[in-house]
Coordinates of C-alpha atoms and ligand atoms in Angstrom, one line a residue:
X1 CA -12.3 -16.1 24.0
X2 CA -15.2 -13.4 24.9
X3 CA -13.7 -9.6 25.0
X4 CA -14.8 -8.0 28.4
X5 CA -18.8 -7.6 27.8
X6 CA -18.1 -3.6 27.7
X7 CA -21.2 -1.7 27.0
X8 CA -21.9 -1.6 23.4
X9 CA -21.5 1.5 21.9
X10 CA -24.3 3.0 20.5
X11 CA -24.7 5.5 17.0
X12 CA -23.7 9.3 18.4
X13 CA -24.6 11.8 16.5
X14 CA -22.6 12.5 13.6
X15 CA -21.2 16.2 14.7
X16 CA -19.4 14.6 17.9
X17 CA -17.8 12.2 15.9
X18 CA -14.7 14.3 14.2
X19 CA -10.9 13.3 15.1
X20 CA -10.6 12.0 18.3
X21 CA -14.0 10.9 18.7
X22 CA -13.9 8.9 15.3
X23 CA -11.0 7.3 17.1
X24 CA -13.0 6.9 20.5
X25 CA -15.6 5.0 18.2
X26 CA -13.1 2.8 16.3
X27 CA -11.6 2.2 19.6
X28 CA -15.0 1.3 21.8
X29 CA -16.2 -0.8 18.8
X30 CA -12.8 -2.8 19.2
X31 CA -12.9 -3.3 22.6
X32 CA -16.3 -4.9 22.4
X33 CA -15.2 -7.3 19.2
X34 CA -12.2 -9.2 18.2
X35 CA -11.1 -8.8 14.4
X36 CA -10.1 -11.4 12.2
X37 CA -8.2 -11.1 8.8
X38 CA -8.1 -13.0 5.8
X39 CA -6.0 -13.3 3.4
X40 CA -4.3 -15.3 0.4
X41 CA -0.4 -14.6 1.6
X42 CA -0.1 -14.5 5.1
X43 CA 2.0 -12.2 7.8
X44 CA 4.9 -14.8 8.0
X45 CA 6.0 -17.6 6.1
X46 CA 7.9 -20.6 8.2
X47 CA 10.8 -23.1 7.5
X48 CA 11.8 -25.8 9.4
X49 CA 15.3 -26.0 10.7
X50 CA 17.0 -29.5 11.2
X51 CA 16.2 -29.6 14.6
X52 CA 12.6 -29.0 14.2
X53 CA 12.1 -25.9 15.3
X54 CA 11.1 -23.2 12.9
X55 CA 12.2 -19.6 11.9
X56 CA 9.9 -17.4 10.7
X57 CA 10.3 -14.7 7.9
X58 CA 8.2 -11.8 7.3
X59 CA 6.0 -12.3 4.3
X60 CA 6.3 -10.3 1.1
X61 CA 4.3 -7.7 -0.8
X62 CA 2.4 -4.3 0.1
X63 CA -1.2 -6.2 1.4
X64 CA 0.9 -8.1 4.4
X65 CA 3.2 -4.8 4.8
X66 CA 0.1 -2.3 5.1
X67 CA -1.8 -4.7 7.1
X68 CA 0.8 -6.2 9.2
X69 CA 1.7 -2.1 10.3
X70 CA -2.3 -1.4 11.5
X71 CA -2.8 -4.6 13.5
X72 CA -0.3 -3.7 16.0
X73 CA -2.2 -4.1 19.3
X74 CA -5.5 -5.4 17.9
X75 CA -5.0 -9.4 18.8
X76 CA -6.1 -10.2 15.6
X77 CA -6.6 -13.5 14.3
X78 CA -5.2 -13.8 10.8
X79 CA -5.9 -16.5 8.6
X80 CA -3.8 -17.3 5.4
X81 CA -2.7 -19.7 3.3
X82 CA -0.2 -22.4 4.0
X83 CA 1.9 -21.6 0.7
X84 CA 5.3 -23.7 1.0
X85 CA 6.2 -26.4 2.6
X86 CA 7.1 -25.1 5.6
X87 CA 3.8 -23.5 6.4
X88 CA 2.5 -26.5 5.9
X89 CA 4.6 -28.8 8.3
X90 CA 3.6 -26.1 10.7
X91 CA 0.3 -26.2 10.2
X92 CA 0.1 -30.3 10.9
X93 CA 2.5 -29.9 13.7
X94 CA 0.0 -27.3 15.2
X95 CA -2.7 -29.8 14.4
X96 CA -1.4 -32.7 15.9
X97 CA -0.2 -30.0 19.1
X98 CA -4.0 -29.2 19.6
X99 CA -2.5 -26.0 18.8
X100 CA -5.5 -23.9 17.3
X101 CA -4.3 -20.2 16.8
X102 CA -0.1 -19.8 16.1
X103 CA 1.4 -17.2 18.2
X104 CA 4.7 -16.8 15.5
X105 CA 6.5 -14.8 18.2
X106 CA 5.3 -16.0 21.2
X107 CA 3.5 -14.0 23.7
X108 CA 4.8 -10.9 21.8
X109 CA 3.0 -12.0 18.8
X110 CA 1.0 -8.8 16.9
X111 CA -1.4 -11.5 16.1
X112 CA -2.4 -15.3 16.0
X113 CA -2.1 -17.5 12.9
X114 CA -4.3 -19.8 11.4
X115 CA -3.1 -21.4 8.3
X116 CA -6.0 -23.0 5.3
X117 CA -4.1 -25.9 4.4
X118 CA -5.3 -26.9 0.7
X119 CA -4.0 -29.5 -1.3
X120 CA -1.2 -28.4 -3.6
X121 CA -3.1 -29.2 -6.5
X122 CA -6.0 -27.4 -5.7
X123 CA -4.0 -24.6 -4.1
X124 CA -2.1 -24.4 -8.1
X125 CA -5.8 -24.3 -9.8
X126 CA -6.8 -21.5 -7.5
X127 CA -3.6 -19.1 -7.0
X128 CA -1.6 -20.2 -11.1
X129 CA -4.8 -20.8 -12.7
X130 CA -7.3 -18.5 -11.9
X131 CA -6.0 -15.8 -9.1
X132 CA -2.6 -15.3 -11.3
X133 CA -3.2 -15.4 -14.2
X134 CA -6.8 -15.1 -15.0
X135 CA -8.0 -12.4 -12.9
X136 CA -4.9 -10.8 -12.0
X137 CA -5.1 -10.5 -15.9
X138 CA -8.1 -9.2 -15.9
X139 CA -8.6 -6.8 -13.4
X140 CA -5.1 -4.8 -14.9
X141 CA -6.8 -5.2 -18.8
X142 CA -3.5 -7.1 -19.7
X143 CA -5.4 -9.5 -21.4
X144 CA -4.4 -9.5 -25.0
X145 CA -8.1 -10.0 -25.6
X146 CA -7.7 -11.4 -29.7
X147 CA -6.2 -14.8 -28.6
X148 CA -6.5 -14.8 -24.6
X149 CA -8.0 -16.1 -22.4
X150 CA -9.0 -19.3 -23.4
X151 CA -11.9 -20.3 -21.0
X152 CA -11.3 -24.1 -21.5
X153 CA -12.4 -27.4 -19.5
X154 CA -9.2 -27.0 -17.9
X155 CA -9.6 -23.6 -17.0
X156 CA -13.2 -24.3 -16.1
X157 CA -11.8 -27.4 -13.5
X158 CA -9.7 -24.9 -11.8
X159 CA -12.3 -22.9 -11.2
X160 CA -14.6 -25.4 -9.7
X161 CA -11.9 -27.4 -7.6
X162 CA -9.4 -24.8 -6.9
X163 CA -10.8 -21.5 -6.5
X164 CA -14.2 -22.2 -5.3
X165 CA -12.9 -25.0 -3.2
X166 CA -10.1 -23.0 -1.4
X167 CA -12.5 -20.0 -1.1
X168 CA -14.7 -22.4 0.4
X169 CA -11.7 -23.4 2.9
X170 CA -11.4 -19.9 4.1
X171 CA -14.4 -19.6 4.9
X172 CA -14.5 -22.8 6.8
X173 CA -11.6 -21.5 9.1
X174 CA -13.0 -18.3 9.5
X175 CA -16.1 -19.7 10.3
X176 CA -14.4 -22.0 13.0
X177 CA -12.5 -19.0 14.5
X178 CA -16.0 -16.9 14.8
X179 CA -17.1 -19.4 17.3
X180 CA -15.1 -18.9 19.7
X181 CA -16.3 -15.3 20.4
X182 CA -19.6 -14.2 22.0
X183 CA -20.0 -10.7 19.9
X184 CA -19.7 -11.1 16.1
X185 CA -16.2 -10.6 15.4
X186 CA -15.3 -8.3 12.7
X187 CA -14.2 -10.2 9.5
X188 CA -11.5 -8.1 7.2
X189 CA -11.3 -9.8 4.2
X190 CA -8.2 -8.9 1.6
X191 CA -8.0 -8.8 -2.2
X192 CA -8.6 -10.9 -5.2
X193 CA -8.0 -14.3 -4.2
X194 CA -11.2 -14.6 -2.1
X195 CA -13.8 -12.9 -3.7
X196 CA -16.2 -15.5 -2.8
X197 CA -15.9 -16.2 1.0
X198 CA -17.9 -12.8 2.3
X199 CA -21.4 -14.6 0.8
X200 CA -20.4 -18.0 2.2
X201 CA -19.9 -17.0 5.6
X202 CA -23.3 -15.3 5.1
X203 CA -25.0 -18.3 3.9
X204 CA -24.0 -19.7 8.0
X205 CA -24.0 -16.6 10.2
X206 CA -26.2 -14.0 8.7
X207 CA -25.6 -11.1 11.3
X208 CA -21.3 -11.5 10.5
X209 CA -19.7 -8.3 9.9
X210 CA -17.7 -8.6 6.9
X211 CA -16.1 -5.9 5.0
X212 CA -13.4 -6.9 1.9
X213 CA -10.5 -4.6 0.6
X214 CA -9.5 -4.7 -2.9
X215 CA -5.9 -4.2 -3.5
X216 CA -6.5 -3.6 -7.0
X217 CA -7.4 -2.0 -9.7
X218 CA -11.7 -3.3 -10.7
X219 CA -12.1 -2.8 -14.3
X220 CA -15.5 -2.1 -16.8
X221 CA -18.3 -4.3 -16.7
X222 CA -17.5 -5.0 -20.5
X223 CA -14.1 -6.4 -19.9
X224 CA -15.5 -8.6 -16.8
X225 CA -17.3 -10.4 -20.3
X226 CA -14.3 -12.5 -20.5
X227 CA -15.4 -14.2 -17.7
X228 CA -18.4 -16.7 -18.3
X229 CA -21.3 -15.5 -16.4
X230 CA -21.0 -18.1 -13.9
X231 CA -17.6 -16.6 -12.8
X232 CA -18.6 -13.1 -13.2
X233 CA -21.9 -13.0 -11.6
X234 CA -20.1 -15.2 -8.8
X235 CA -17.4 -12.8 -8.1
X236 CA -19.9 -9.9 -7.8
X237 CA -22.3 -12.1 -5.6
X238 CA -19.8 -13.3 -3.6
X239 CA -18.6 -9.4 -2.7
X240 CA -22.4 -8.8 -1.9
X241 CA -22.2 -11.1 1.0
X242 CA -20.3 -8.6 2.9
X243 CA -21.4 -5.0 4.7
X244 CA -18.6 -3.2 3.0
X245 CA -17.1 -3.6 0.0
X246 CA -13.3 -1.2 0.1
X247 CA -11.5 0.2 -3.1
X248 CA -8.3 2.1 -3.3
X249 CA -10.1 5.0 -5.5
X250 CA -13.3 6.2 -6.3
X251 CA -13.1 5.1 -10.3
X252 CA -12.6 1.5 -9.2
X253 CA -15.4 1.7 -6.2
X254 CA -17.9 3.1 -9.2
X255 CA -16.5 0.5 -11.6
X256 CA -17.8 -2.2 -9.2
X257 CA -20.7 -1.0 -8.8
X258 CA -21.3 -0.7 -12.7
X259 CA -20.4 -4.3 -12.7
X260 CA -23.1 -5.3 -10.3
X261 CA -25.6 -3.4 -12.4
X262 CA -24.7 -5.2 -15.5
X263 CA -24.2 -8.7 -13.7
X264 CA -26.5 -9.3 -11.5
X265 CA -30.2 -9.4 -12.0
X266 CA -32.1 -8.9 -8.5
X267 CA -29.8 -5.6 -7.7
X268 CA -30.5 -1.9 -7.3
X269 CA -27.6 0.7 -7.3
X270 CA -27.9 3.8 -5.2
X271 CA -25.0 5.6 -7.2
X272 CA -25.6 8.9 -4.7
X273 CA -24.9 7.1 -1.5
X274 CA -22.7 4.3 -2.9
X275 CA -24.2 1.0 -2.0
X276 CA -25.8 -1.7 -3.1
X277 CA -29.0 -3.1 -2.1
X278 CA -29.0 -6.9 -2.8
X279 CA -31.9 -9.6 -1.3
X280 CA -32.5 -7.3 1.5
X281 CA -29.5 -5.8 2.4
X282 CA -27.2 -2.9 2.2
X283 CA -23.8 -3.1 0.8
X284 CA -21.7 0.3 1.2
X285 CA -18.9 0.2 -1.6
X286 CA -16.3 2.7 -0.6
X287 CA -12.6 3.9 -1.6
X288 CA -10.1 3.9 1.1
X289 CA -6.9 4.2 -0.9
X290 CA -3.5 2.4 1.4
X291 CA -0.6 3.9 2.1
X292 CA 2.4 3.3 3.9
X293 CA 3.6 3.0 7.3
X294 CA 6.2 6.4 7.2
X295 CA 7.9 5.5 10.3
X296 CA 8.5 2.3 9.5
X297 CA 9.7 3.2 6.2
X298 CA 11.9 5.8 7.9
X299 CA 13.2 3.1 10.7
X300 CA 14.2 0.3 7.7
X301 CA 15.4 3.3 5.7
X302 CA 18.2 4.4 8.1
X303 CA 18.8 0.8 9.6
X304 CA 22.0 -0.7 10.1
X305 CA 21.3 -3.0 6.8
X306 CA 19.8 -0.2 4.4
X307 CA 23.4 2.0 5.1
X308 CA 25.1 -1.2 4.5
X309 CA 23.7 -1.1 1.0
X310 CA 24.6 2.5 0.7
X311 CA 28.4 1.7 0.4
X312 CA 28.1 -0.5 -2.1
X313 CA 25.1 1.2 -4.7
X314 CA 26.7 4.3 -5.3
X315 CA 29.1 1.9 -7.7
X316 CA 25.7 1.6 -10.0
X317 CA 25.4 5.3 -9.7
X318 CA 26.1 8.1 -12.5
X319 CA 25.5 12.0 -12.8
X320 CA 22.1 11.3 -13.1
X321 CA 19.8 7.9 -11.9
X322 CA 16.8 6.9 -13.1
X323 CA 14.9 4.3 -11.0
X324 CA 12.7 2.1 -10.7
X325 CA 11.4 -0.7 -8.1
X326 CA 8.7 -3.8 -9.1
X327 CA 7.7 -7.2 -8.8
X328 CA 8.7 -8.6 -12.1
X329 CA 5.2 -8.3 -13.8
X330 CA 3.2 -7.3 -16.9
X331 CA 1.0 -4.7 -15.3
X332 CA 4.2 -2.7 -14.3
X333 CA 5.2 -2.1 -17.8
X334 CA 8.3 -2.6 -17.2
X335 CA 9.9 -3.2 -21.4
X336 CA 8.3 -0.2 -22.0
X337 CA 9.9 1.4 -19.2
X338 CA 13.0 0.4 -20.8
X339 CA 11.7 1.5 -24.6
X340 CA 10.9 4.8 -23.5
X341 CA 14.8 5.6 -21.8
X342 CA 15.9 4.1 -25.3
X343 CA 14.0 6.4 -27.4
X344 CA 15.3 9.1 -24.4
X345 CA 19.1 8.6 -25.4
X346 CA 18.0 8.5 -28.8
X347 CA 16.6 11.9 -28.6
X348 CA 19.0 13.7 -26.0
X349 CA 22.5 11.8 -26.9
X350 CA 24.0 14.6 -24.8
X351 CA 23.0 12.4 -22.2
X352 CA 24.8 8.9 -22.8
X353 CA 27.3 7.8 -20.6
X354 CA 25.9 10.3 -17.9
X355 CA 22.7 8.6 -16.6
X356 CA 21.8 5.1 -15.8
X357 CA 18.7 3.2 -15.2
X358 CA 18.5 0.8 -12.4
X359 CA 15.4 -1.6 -12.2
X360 CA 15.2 -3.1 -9.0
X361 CA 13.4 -6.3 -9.5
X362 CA 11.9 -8.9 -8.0
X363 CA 11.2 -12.5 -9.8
X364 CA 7.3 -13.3 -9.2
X365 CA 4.8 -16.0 -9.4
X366 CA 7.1 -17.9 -11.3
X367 CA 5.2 -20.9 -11.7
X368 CA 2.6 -18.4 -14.2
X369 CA 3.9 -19.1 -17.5
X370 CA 3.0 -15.5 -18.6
X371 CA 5.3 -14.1 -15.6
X372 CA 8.2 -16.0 -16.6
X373 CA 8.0 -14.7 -20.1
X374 CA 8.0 -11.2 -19.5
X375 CA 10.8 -11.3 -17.1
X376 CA 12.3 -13.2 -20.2
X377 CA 11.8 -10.4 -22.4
X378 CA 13.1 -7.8 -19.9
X379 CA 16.3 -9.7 -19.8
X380 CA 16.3 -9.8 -23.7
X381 CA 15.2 -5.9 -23.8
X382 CA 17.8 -4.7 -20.9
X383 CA 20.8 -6.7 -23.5
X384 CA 19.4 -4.9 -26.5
X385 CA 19.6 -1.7 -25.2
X386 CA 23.1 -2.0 -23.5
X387 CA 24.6 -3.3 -26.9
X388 CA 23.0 -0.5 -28.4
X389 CA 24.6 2.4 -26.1
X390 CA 27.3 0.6 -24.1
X391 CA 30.6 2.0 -24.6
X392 CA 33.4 -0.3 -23.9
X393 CA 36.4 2.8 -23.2
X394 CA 34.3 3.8 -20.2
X395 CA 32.4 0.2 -19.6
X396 CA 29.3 2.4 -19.2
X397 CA 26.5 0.3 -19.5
X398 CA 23.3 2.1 -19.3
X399 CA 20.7 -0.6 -18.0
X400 CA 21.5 -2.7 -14.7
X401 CA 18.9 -5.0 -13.6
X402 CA 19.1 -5.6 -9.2
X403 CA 17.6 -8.7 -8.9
X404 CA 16.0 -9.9 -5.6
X405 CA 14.1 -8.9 -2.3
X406 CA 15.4 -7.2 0.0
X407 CA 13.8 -4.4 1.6
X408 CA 16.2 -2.3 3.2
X409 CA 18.3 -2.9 -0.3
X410 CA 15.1 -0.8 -2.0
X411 CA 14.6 1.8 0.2
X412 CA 18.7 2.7 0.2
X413 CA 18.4 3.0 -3.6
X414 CA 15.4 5.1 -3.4
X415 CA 17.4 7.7 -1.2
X416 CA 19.3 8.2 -4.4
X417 CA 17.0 8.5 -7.4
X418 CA 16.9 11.5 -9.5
X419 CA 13.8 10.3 -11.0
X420 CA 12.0 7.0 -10.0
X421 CA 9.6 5.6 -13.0
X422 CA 6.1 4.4 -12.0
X423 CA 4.5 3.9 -15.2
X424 CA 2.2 1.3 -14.5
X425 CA -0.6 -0.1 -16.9
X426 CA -2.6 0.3 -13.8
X427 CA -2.2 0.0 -10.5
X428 CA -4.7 -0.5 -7.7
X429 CA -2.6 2.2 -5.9
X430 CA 1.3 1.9 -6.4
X431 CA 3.1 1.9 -3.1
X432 CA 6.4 2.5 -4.9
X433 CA 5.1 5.7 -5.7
X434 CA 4.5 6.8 -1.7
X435 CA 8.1 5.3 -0.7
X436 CA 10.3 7.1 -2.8
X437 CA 8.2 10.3 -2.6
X438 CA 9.1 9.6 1.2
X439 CA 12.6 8.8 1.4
X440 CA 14.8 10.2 -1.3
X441 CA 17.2 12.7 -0.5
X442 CA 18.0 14.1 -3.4
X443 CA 14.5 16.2 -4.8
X444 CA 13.9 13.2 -7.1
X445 CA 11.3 13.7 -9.7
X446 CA 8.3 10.7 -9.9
X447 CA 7.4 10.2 -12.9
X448 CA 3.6 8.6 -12.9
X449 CA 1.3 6.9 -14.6
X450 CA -1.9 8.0 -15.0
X451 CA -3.3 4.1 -14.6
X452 CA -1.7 4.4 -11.1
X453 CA -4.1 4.9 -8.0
X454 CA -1.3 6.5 -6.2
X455 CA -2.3 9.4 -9.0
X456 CA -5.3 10.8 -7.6
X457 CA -2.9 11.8 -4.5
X458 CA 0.4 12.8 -5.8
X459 CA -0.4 13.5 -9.7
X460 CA -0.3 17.1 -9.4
X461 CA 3.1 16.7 -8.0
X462 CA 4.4 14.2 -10.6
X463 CA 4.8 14.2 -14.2
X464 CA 1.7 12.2 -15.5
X465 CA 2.5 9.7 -18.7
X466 CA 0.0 7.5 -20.1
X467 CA 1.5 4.2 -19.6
X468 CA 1.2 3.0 -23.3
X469 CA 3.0 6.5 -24.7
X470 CA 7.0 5.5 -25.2
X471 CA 7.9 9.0 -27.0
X472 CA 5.7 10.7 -23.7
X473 CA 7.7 8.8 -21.3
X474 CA 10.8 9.5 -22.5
X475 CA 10.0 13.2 -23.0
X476 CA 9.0 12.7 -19.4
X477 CA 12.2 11.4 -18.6
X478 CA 14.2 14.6 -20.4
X479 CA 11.3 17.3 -18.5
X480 CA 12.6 15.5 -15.1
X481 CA 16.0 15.3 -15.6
X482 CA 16.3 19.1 -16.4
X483 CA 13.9 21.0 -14.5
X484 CA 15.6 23.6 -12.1
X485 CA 16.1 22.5 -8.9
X486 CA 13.9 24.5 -7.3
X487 CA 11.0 23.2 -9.2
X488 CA 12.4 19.9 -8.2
X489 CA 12.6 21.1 -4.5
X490 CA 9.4 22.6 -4.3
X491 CA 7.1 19.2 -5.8
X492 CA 9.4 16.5 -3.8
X493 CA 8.7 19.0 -0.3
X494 CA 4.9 18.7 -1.1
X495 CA 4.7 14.8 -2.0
X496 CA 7.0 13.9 0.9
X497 CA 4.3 16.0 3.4
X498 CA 1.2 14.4 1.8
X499 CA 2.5 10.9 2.2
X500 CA 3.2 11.9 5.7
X501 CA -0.2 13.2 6.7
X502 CA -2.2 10.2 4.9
X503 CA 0.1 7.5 6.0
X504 CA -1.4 3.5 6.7
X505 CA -3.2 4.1 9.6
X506 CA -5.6 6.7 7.9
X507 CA -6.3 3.6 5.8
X508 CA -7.3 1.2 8.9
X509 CA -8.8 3.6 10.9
X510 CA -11.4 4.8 7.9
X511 CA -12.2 1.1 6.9
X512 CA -12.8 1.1 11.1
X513 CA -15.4 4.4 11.1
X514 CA -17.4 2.3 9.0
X515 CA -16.9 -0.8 10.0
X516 CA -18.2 0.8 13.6
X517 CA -21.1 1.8 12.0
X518 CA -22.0 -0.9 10.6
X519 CA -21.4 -3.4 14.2
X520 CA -23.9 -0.1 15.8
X521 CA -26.8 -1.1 13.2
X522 CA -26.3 -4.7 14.2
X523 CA -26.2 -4.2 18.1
X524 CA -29.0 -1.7 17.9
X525 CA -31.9 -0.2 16.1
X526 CA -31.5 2.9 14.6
X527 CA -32.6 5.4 17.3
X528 CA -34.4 8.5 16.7
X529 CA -31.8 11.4 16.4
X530 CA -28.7 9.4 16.3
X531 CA -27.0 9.4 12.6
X532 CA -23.8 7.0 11.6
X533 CA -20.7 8.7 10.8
X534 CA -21.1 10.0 7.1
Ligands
LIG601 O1 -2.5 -6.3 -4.0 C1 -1.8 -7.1 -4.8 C2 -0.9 -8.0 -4.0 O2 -1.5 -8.9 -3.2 C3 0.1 -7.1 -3.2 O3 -0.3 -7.0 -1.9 C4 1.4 -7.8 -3.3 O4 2.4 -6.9 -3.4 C5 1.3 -8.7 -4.4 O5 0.0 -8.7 -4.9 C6 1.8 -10.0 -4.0 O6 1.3 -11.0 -4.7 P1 1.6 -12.5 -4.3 O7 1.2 -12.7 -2.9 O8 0.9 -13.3 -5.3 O9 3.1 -12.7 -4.4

């Protein structure tokens, strides 16, 4: 499925190449190559009705929201995971169809699907073994190092037959889906789950433009000594097959780059330009941090569905509301969330039966033993403190839990907050962050972790905790809930703005400046007095 043979762009020099013509480049570097994405959870997920047919649902989580939003209009090819059952019986029906790319809504479809279709026992070794929890564990240091992880033969087998083989599967489907174009398409790989296919689709078509985005947070080199080398080194080498490697912030770009250093042998770091040079080639590491779609936000935010919501969650309102909005999950901190607005009421008892603390929550990657513990212990720490404070004249009870996903559910609570509570362990960026600081109406205060990416944006406008301080957070809580309105007024102005100005498709079309750069190298030599876009 060539593109129309355009001709190729070639490297301009570097002054013509602000605003629009950056866009001119992404654009004419598009036109001339088709994209294809990768990742572990894909755009839509599919069940089958009784009839056979199939509906198709949206797909959860901020890498398929952000990434969904910027393909708009791009025909790109995505390629995913076959998760449940229904993505499966799709997949085979496809199959047996002769059905090679999934059009989930027809001809109006922002992209085709392809689905990797592993077995379930192998799909369990890579994503409940070693994606969640092992590096997922990892990469957010919640590793509670004196008695885990335990690198056993099991832990070993899932390495070898479930995340090397399904990384191996991706690349197999990517590599089938590169055939059918002329130019080299452009290969976006996503996040943690497939840290090894960039080098194997190297290995086949050495001229591939790959580029992989991290969602999250890259740690030291010394805590990446939990992983045997094999792993490690692996991981790193694995990145190194690709043209770019994309953080969300500069610490975690540099962290990566550490990591290579200390990991693997036959590489040089150029710390000044930020690459890697590895067995003859250049690797750019770079920080693009995501955002969100605003518009979209805004559209879901005043839908039909979200003011539906609106008449019934004023009921777990008070005077004041504290909020917060996660995946159920140890890097979000969420019990000491909880600790800290105890220790709050503790301190500030003029406060009791005038504030509650909602925690919107959603139940994840339940079949992770470690996940279904700490959404245990939420529950546990949620009764504690409501038998602690509740009073049973006024049946105030100061912690709700809202269980469950639903979208336009979230972003009518987050109209409402008077403080929302990001206080992440670490974050590879926080989205929850750039939402609320969006779409609340009422000057809310966010209250930040420093381990949050979304900090080097919005930081200066939040109040900054470090995630592990309970008596900071809750002092945090008290500083919020009674600065002067203007204060208020004035910082929630200035985050809403500087979410608007940097909103997802700054993200894309950055990751696209270089990628463009990178496709000019391959399609031509560097000419005298032609630069790349810095
Ligand atoms: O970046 C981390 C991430 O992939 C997010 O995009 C997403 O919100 C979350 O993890 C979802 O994880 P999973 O697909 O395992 O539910």
């Amino acid at each position: 499925m060539p593109k129309p043979a355009d001709t190729a762009p070639t490297a301009v020099p570097v002054d013509l190449l602000e605003s629009e013509s950056r866009q001119a480049l992404v654009d004419s570097v598009l036109q001339n190559r088709n994209l294809i994405v990768a990742s572990n959870r894909g755009p839509v997920t599919f069940s089958r009705q009784n009839d056979g047919s199939y509906t198709s649902r949206q797909g959860s989580g901020g890498l398929v929201t952000a990434v969904s939003a910027v393909l708009q209009g791009h025909q790109a090819i995505w390629i995913a995971a076959a998760m449940g059952e229904g993505d499966r019986q799709r997949a085979e029906d496809a199959e047996q169809a002769g059905e090679t790319l999934i059009s989930p809504q027809g001809d109006d479809s922002a992209f085709r699907l392809r689905f990797v279709v592993a077995t379930p026992e192998a799909y369990h070794q890579y994503y409940n073994v070693i994606s969640n929890p092992l590096l997922w564990f990892l990469q957010h240091y919640l590793w509670d190092t004196p008695r885990a992880p335990d690198i056993t033969h099991k832990v070993w087998a899932a390495w070898r037959e479930g995340y090397v083989e399904v990384n191996r599967q991706f690349a197999d489907e990517i590599l089938v889906a590169c055939e059918q174009f002329d130019e080299e398409p452009i290969i976006m790989l996503q996040d943690y789950q497939l840290y090894l296919v960039g080098r194997l689709i190297r290995e086949k078509r050495p001229n591939a433009i790959i580029q992989h985005f991290i969602h999250i947070p890259w740690p030291d080199p010394d805590y990446w000594r939990l992983l045997p080398s094999e792993m490690r080194k692996g991981i790193c080498e694995g990145l190194l097959g690709c043209d770019i490697v994309g953080f969300q912030i500069p610490a975690h770009a540099r962290s990566f780059m550490y990591t290579c250093e200390a990991y693997v042998p036959d590489c040089t770091i150029d710390y000044t330009n930020k690459c890697v040079e590895w067995r003859g080639r250049t690797i750019q590491v770079r920080s693009y941090p995501i955002s969100i779609d605003a518009d979209a936000v805004r559209k879901t935010a005043y839908s039909q569905e979200a003011r539906a919501y609106e008449r019934y969650l004023p009921t777990h309102w008070n005077e004041f509301t504290i909020l917060r909005v996660d995946r159920a999950e140890p890097s979000k901190n969420i019990i000491r969330g909880f600790h800290a607005f105890d220790r709050f009421l503790e301190s500030h008892p003029e406060f009791q039966n005038r504030v509650n603390f909602i925690a919107v929550t959603q139940p994840s990657r339940m079949d992770v033993k470690e996940y279904r513990n700490y959404l245990d212990d939420m529950s546990a720490t949620v009764g504690r403190i409501n038998a602690k404070y509740a009073n049973v004249e006024t049946g105030w009870q100061p912690v709700q839990i809202i269980m469950g996903e639903s979208y336009p559910r979230v972003l009518a609570a987050m109209k409402w907050y008077d403080v929302l509570l990001v206080n992440s362990i670490i974050d590879g960026m926080n989205l929850v962050a750039k939402e609320g600081a969006l779409i609340n109406e009422r000057s809310g205060v966010i209250i930040l972790s420093e381990g949050a990416g979304a900090a080097v944006q919005l930081g200066e406008l939040a109040l900054m905790v470090s995630p592990a301080d309970v008596e900071g957070t809750a002092e945090a809580i008290y500083q919020a809930l009674t600065m002067p309105i203007q204060e208020r007024q004035r910082r929630a102005q200035r985050l809403r703005r500087s979410v608007e100005q940097d909103d997802v498709s700054v993200w894309f079309r950055n990751q696209l400046v270089d990628i463009a750069n990178c496709a000019m190298k391959e399609s031509e030599p560097a000419a005298e007095g032609s630069t790349q876009v810095a």
